[in-house]
Coordinates of C-alpha atoms in Angstrom, one line a residue:
X1 CA -15.6 18.5 7.8
X2 CA -12.4 18.1 5.9
X3 CA -9.9 20.5 4.9
X4 CA -9.2 23.4 6.9
X5 CA -11.7 24.0 9.5
X6 CA -12.6 26.6 11.4
X7 CA -10.1 27.6 13.7
X8 CA -6.9 26.8 11.3
X9 CA -3.6 28.6 11.9
X10 CA -3.4 29.0 8.1
X11 CA -6.9 29.6 6.7
X12 CA -6.3 32.3 9.3
X13 CA -3.7 34.1 8.5
X14 CA -4.1 33.8 4.3
X15 CA -7.4 35.3 5.0
X16 CA -6.4 38.0 6.9
X17 CA -3.6 38.7 4.0
X18 CA -6.2 38.8 1.7
X19 CA -8.7 41.6 3.9
X20 CA -5.4 43.6 4.2
X21 CA -4.8 43.3 -0.1
X22 CA -2.1 40.7 -0.7
X23 CA -1.8 39.3 -4.1
X24 CA -0.3 36.5 -3.5
X25 CA -2.5 35.5 -0.6
X26 CA -5.8 36.8 -3.1
X27 CA -4.9 33.9 -5.0
X28 CA -4.1 31.1 -1.5
X29 CA -7.3 32.0 -0.3
X30 CA -9.1 31.7 -3.9
X31 CA -7.1 27.8 -4.8
X32 CA -8.2 26.9 -0.9
X33 CA -12.1 28.3 -1.2
X34 CA -12.6 26.2 -4.7
X35 CA -11.6 22.7 -2.5
X36 CA -13.4 23.5 0.5
X37 CA -16.8 25.0 -1.6
X38 CA -17.0 22.5 -3.8
X39 CA -18.2 19.6 -1.7
X40 CA -20.4 22.1 -0.3
X41 CA -21.9 22.8 -4.4
X42 CA -21.5 19.8 -5.6
X43 CA -23.6 18.5 -2.1
X44 CA -26.2 20.4 -3.5
X45 CA -26.0 19.9 -7.1
X46 CA -25.3 16.6 -7.5
X47 CA -23.4 17.0 -10.5
X48 CA -20.0 17.4 -11.1
X49 CA -20.6 20.2 -14.4
X50 CA -22.4 21.9 -12.4
X51 CA -20.6 21.4 -9.0
X52 CA -17.7 23.3 -10.4
X53 CA -20.1 25.9 -12.5
X54 CA -21.3 27.4 -8.3
X55 CA -17.7 27.3 -7.0
X56 CA -16.3 29.5 -10.2
X57 CA -19.2 32.5 -9.6
X58 CA -18.8 31.5 -5.7
X59 CA -15.1 32.5 -5.9
X60 CA -15.9 35.6 -8.2
X61 CA -18.2 36.9 -4.9
X62 CA -15.2 36.0 -2.9
X63 CA -13.0 38.0 -5.1
X64 CA -15.9 40.9 -5.2
X65 CA -17.4 40.9 -1.0
X66 CA -14.2 39.8 0.7
X67 CA -14.5 43.3 1.8
X68 CA -18.1 42.5 3.7
X69 CA -16.1 39.1 5.5
X70 CA -16.1 41.3 9.5
X71 CA -13.0 39.1 11.0
X72 CA -11.1 36.1 8.8
X73 CA -12.0 33.4 11.7
X74 CA -15.7 34.9 9.9
X75 CA -14.6 34.1 6.1
X76 CA -15.4 30.1 6.3
X77 CA -19.1 30.0 7.4
X78 CA -19.4 32.5 5.1
X79 CA -18.1 30.3 2.0
X80 CA -20.0 28.0 2.9
X81 CA -23.0 29.9 3.8
X82 CA -22.0 31.9 0.0
X83 CA -21.1 28.5 -1.0
X84 CA -24.6 26.9 -0.4
X85 CA -26.1 29.7 -1.8
X86 CA -24.9 30.4 -5.3
X87 CA -25.6 26.2 -5.9
X88 CA -28.8 26.5 -4.5
X89 CA -29.6 30.0 -6.6
X90 CA -27.5 27.6 -9.9
X91 CA -30.0 24.7 -9.3
X92 CA -33.4 27.1 -9.8
X93 CA -31.8 28.4 -13.2
X94 CA -31.0 25.9 -14.6
X95 CA -34.0 24.0 -13.7
X96 CA -36.1 27.1 -15.0
X97 CA -34.4 26.8 -18.3
X98 CA -34.5 23.3 -18.8
X99 CA -37.9 21.5 -18.4
X100 CA -35.7 18.6 -15.1
X101 CA -33.3 17.2 -17.0
X102 CA -31.5 14.7 -14.6
X103 CA -28.5 13.7 -15.5
X104 CA -26.3 10.9 -13.9
X105 CA -23.2 10.5 -14.0
X106 CA -21.1 7.0 -13.7
X107 CA -20.1 5.8 -10.5
X108 CA -17.1 3.0 -11.3
X109 CA -17.6 0.1 -9.9
X110 CA -15.1 -2.3 -8.9
X111 CA -16.3 -6.0 -8.4
X112 CA -14.9 -6.5 -4.8
X113 CA -17.2 -3.6 -4.6
X114 CA -20.3 -4.2 -5.7
X115 CA -22.5 -3.4 -2.7
X116 CA -20.8 -0.5 -1.9
X117 CA -21.4 1.1 -4.6
X118 CA -24.2 -0.1 -5.2
X119 CA -25.3 2.0 -2.1
X120 CA -23.8 4.4 -3.1
X121 CA -24.7 5.2 -6.7
X122 CA -28.3 4.5 -4.3
X123 CA -27.8 7.6 -2.1
X124 CA -27.0 9.6 -4.3
X125 CA -30.3 8.7 -6.4
X126 CA -32.5 9.6 -3.6
X127 CA -30.5 13.0 -3.3
X128 CA -30.6 14.2 -6.1
X129 CA -34.8 13.5 -6.1
X130 CA -34.9 16.4 -3.6
X131 CA -35.0 20.2 -4.2
X132 CA -31.7 22.2 -4.0
X133 CA -32.6 22.8 -0.2
X134 CA -33.9 20.3 1.3
X135 CA -30.8 18.7 0.2
X136 CA -28.6 21.7 1.3
X137 CA -29.5 21.2 4.6
X138 CA -29.3 18.0 4.8
X139 CA -25.8 17.2 4.1
X140 CA -24.0 20.8 6.1
X141 CA -26.0 18.4 9.0
X142 CA -25.2 14.6 8.2
X143 CA -22.4 15.3 6.1
X144 CA -20.5 18.2 7.5
X145 CA -22.2 18.2 11.2
X146 CA -23.4 21.7 11.6
X147 CA -26.0 22.7 14.0
X148 CA -29.7 23.1 13.5
X149 CA -28.9 27.0 14.7
X150 CA -25.2 27.1 12.1
X151 CA -27.5 25.5 9.0
X152 CA -30.0 28.2 10.7
X153 CA -27.8 31.5 10.1
X154 CA -25.5 30.1 6.9
X155 CA -28.7 29.5 4.7
X156 CA -30.4 33.4 6.5
X157 CA -33.3 30.8 7.4
X158 CA -36.1 30.5 10.4
X159 CA -34.2 27.7 12.6
X160 CA -37.9 25.3 12.1
X161 CA -37.3 26.2 8.3
X162 CA -34.4 24.1 9.2
X163 CA -36.1 20.9 11.3
X164 CA -38.5 20.6 9.0
X165 CA -36.7 20.8 6.4
X166 CA -34.9 18.4 7.5
X167 CA -37.0 16.4 7.8
X168 CA -38.6 16.4 5.2
X169 CA -35.6 15.4 3.7
X170 CA -35.1 12.4 5.7
X171 CA -38.5 11.3 5.7
X172 CA -37.8 11.3 1.9
X173 CA -34.2 9.5 2.1
X174 CA -36.2 6.3 4.4
X175 CA -38.9 6.1 2.3
X176 CA -36.8 6.0 -1.3
X177 CA -34.0 4.2 -0.2
X178 CA -36.1 1.3 2.8
X179 CA -33.6 2.1 5.5
X180 CA -34.4 4.1 8.6
X181 CA -32.3 7.4 9.9
X182 CA -31.3 8.7 12.4
X183 CA -32.4 11.6 14.2

């Protein structure tokens, strides 16, 4: 995981100060949290503007619900859960409003890295084909390194559902990318 870790003392201290109501700490926590939340939201939504909207919504929820976090050590997991759910909800709302409008972001390509850029684009397109629920589980496991139980707790899903969604997502990517993925 990039950015602050669960046990990052600076993040823990910032959360504790914000939980005590220190205004400067709350502002700093929102800035830090937004940086931590963006990769989670983007991974689910696969669109920069949608991810920014989801992060904005999630930061509003952080301010409104910070009192619900039991300990500063639980904050990072709570933030990831909150962001994942917010991104999935946003995706569902937009899918209902728009009858599945595909938006592909331009992937900058350089002459020296055409193959890498092509692979990244193929992966992004394959991820975009997954449902937000499948994409969330896959990215939390493969990109962010959470174990099955952590994902189960974060997304409030039964462990079996996490495993089946992950298996489905991997199979779908294997089929689309025509490469076997590690399980």
